[in-house]
Every structure is written in structure tokens, then in C-alpha cells.
Tab-separated table of C-alpha atoms in Angstrom:
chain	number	residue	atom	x	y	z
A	1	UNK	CA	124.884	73.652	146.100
A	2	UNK	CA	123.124	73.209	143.165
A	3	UNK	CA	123.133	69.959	140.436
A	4	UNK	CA	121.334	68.172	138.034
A	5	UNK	CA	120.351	64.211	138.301
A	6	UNK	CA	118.846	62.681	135.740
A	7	UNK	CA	116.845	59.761	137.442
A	8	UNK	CA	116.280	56.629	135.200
A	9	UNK	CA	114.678	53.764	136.152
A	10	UNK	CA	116.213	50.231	135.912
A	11	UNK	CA	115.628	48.432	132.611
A	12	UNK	CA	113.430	45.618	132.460
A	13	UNK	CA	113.990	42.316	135.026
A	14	UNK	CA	112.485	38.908	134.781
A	15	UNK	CA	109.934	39.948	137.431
A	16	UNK	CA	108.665	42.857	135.983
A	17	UNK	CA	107.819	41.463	133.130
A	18	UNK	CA	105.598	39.543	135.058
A	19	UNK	CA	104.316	43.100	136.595
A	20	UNK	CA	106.108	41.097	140.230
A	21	UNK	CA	106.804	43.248	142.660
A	22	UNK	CA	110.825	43.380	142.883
A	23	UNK	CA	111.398	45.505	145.419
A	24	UNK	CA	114.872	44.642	147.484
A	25	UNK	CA	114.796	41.248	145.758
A	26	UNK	CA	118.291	40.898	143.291
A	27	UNK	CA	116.857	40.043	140.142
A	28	UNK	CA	117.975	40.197	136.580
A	29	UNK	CA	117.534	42.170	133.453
A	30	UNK	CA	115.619	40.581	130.820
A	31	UNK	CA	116.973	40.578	127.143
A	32	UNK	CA	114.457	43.560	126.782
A	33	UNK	CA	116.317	45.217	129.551
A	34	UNK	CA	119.958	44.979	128.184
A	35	UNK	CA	118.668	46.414	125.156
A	36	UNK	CA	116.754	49.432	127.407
A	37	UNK	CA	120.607	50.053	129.067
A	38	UNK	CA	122.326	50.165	125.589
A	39	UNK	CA	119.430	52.583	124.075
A	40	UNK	CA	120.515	54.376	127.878
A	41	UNK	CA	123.882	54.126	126.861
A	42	UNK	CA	123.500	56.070	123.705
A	43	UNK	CA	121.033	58.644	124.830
A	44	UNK	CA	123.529	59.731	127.510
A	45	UNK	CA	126.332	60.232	124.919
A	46	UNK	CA	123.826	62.289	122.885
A	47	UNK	CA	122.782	64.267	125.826
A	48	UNK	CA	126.333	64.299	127.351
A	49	UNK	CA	127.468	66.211	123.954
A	50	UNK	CA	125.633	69.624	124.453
A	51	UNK	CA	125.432	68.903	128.271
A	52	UNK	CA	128.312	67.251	129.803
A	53	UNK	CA	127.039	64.089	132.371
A	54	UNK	CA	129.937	64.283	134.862
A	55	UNK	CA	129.190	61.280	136.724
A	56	UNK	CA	126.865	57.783	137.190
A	57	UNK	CA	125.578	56.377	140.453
A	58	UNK	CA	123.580	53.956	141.422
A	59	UNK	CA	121.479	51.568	143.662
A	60	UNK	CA	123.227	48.626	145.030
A	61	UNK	CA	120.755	46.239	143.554
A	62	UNK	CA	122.225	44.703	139.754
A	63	UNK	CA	119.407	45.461	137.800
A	64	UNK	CA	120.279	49.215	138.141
A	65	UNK	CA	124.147	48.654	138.252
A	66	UNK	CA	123.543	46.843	134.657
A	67	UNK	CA	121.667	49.328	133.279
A	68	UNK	CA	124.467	52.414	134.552
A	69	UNK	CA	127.245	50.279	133.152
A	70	UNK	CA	126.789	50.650	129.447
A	71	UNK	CA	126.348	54.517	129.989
A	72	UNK	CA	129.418	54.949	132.088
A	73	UNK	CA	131.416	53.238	129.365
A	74	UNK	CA	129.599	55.606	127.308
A	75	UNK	CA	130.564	58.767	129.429
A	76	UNK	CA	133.992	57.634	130.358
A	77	UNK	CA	133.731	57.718	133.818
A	78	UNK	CA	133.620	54.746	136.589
A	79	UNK	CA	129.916	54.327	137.771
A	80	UNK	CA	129.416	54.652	141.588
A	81	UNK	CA	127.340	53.095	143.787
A	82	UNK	CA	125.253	54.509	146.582
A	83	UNK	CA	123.332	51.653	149.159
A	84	UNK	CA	120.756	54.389	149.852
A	85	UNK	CA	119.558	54.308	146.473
A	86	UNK	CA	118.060	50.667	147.318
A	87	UNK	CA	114.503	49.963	145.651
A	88	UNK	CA	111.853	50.128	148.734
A	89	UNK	CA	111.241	46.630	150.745
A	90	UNK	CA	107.671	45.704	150.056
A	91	UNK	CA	107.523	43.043	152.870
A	92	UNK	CA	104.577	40.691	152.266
A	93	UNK	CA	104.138	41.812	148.757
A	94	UNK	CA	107.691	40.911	147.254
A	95	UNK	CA	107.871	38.860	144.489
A	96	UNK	CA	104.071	38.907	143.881
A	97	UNK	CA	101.357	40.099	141.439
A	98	UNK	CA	98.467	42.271	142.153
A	99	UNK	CA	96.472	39.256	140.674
A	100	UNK	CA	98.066	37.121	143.291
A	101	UNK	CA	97.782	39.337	146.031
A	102	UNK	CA	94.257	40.388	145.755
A	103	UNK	CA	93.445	36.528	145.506
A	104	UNK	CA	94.813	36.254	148.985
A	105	UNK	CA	93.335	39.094	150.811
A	106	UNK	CA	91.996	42.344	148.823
A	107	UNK	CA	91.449	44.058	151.854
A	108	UNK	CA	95.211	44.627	152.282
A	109	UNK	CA	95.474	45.520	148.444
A	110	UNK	CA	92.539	48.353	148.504
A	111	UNK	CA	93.616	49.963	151.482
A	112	UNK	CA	97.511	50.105	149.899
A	113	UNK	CA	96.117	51.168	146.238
A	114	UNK	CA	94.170	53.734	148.118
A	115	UNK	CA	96.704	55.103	149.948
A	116	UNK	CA	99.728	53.964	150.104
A	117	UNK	CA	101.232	55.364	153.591
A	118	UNK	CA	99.010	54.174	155.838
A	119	UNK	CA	98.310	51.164	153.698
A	120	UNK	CA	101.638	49.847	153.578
A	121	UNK	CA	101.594	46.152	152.904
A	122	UNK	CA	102.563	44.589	156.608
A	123	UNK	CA	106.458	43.949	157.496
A	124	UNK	CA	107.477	46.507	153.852
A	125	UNK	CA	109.569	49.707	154.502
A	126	UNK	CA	107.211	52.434	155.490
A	127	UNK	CA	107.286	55.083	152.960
A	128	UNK	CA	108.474	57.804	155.532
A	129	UNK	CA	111.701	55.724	155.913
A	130	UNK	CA	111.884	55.097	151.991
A	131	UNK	CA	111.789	59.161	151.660
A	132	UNK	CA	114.419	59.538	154.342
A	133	UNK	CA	116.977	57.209	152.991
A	134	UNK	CA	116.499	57.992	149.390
A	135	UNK	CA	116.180	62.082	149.708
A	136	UNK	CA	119.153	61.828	151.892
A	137	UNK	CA	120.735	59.796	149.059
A	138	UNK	CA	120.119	62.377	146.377
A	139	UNK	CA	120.545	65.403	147.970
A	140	UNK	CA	124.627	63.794	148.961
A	141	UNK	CA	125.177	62.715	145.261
A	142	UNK	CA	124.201	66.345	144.551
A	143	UNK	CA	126.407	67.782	147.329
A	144	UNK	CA	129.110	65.934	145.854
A	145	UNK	CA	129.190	67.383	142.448
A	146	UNK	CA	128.166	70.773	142.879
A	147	UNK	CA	127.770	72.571	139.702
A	148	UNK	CA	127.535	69.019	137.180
A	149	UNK	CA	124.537	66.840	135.809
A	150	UNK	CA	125.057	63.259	137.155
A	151	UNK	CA	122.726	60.167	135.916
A	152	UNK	CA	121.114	58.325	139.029
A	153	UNK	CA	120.191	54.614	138.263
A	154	UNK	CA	117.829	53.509	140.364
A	155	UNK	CA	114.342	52.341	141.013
A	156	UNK	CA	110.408	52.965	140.293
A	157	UNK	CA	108.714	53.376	143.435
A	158	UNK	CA	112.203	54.593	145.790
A	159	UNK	CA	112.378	57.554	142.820
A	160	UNK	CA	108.353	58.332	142.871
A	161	UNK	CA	108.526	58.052	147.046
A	162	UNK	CA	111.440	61.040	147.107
A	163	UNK	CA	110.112	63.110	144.319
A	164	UNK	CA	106.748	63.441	146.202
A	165	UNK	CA	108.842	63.987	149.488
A	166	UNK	CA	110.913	66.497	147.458
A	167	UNK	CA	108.350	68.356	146.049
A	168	UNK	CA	105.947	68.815	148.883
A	169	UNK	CA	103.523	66.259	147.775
A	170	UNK	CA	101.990	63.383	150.376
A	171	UNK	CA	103.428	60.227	150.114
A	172	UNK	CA	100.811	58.262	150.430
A	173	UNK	CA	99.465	59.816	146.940
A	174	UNK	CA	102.667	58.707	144.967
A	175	UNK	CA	100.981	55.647	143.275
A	176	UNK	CA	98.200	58.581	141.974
A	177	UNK	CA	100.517	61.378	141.148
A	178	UNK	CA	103.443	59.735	139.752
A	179	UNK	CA	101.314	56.181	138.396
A	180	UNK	CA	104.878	54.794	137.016
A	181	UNK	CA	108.380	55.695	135.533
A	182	UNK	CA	108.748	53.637	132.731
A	183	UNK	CA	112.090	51.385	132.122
A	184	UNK	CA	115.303	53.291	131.197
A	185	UNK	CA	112.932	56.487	130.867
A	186	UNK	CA	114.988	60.029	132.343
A	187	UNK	CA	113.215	61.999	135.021
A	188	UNK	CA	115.144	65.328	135.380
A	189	UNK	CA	115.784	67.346	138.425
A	190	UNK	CA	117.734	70.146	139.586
A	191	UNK	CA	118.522	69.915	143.546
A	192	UNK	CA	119.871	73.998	144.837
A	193	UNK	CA	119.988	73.525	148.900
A	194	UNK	CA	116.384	72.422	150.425
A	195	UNK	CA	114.749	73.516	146.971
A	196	UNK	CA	114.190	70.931	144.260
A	197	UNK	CA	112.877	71.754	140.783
A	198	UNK	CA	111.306	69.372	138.117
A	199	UNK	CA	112.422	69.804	134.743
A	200	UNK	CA	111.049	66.270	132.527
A	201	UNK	CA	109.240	63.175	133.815
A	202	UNK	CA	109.467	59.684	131.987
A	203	UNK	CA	111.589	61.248	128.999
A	204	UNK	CA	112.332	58.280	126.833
A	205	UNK	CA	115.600	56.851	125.828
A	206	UNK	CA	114.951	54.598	123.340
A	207	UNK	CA	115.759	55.855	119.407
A	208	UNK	CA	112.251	56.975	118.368
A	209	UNK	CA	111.270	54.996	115.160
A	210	UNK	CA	110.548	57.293	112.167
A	211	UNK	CA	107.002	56.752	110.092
A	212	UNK	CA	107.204	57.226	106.168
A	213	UNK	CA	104.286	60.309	105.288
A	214	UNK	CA	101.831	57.693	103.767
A	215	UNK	CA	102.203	55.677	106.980
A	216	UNK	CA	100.173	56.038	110.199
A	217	UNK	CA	101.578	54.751	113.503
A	218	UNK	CA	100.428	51.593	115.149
A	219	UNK	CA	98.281	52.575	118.505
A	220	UNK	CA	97.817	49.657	121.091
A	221	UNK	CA	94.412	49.154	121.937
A	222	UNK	CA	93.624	50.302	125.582
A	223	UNK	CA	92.979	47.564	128.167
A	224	UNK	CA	89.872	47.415	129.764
């Protein structure tokens, strides 16, 4: 068994805008976002053109299944949904800010930004469990189209949790070794039996904007 998933995070929602921590909460895309799905949309017809994208699937949760909807119409095909592709459950950090958080008790912050396993914020979805259900999840779509590329909608920290698991690295390290996977940005994988390989990581979608020879880019100054 061997396939290729193209994992893309969700475009933007209301609450990540806001740098809120979403997790199993249902909320929307932002205008920013349904742009992010159409620029999706087009890069998978591009890509789909030397390298046929069989099939979409994705979590359960509507900011992914907006953002795999434009690119199914795209591909042709009828998206699919898989409920282990769920974002984690962050417990009592859902819906808040870092800011917020670390207002409340830092303790609990530190000990998850240092390591994220045996910090887990109290009553969230241990990250063992997240690796489990979302591994399992990956390696089935893969099973089921043996041979194909298929584009896997999903979510920022479920995808970070299984590539660690999936490449041998510990999970409590994902927040260091895999920081963030930006919105609507393609992380490619190829999944043979037990073995996974990583091809790209946070390839971007959007339609890069060309700069005239006598122009020089804009760079955004660095925070902090």
C-alpha cells in the first residue's frame, strides 16, 4: 500500500484570527479564509494536471469541509469526510488566547509550551490519543486508494501531532519541531505500509505575486 496525501490546513476562521484556540469548537471561515479555499481550489487543478488528485477528504469540522469543497469542484470528484480527522480537543484552553490564558494561570501555559505531552492543558485530548485517532485516520484514507494522491483537509495541531507520531519524533516536541502549518498551505506525504516519507512542509497555495525588476518586495518587520 502505498499513496500520497497532501495535508492542508483549514483556511482562516473567525477565531484564528484572533490567534483563539479552535480546537473541536465549529467555527467559521473568515472572508480571508474563503479566499485561502478558492486559491486551494486552483492550486489543486494546477497540481492535479501533471499529477492527477484522485480524491478529497476531510475532518468533520466545517471550516475544513469549506475549504475541500471548492477543490473537489475543482477535481471533479465528491469530497469525503472522515470523523477521525477531527482537530484535537484542547479542554480548558478552547476558545482562548495565550494572552488570556497566561493571565489566568502561566503555570499551566509554561509547562504546555514546554512540552506539550505531559503538559497538556487539563480535561484536552492527550496527544497520545490525538496520534492514535488521526494516524489511524491517514494511514485508512491511504489504504483506500492505493496507488493515487488524495488531498486531506484538516487541521494544525491534529496534522503536526501525527506527523511527529509518523515520523518517529516525540510528541510532546511538536509545538518545537513543526511551530505551525500555515492556512491552506500543502504538507506532502507519501504513506507505503508502516513507513511514511516527507516530501514538502507548508507549501503555499496562494498565486505568488510577481515584483517588476526595479521593485523590491515589501518585508514585514519582525515582532519583538
Amino acid at each position: 500500500m502505498t499513496a500520497r496525501l497532501l495535508l492542508v490546513r483549514h483556511g482562516q476562521t473567525v477565531w484564528h484570527a484572533e490567534n483563539r484556540y479552535a480546537g473541536i469548537s465549529d467555527v467559521a471561515l473568515t472572508d480571508t479564509g474563503l479566499r485561502q479555499a478558492e486559491e486551494l481550489a486552483g492550486w489543486a487543478h494546477q497540481r492535479s494536471l501533471s499529477a492527477p488528485v484522485h480524491a478529497v477528504v476531510s475532518s468533520p469540522l466545517e471550516r475544513a469541509r469549506r475549504t475541500a469543497a471548492p477543490a473537489a469542484r475543482a477535481l471533479g470528484v465528491t469530497p469525503a469526510v472522515h470523523e477521525g480527522l477531527r482537530e484535537a480537543d484542547f479542554g480548558w484552553g478552547e476558545g482562548r488566547t495565550i494572552a488570556e490564558m497566561t493571565a489566568e494561570n502561566p503555570g499551566l501555559v509554561d509547562a504546555f509550551q514546554q512540552d506539550a505531552e505531559t503538559g497538556a492543558f487539563p480535561g484536552s485530548e492527550p496527544p497520545t490519543a490525538v496520534a492514535a485517532r488521526v494516524c489511524e485516520a491517514l494511514r485508512a484514507v491511504a489504504a483506500g486508494h492505493d496507488g493515487h494522491t488524495v488531498l486531506v483537509v484538516a487541521h494544525n495541531t491534529a496534522f503536526r501531532i501525527a506527523l511527529c507520531a509518523m515520523l518517529g519524533i516525540p510528541l510532546g516536541r511538536y509545538r518545537l519541531v513543526l511551530p505551525r502549518l500555515e492556512n491552506a498551505a500543502v504538507t506532502e506525504i507519501e504513506v507505503a505500509g508502516a513507513r511514511t516519507a516527507l516530501h514538502a512542509l507548508n507549501v503555499p497555495t496562494a498565486p505568488r505575486t510577481r515584483t517588476a525588476p526595479h521593485e523590491s518586495p515589501v518585508t514585514p518587520a519582525a515582532a519583538g
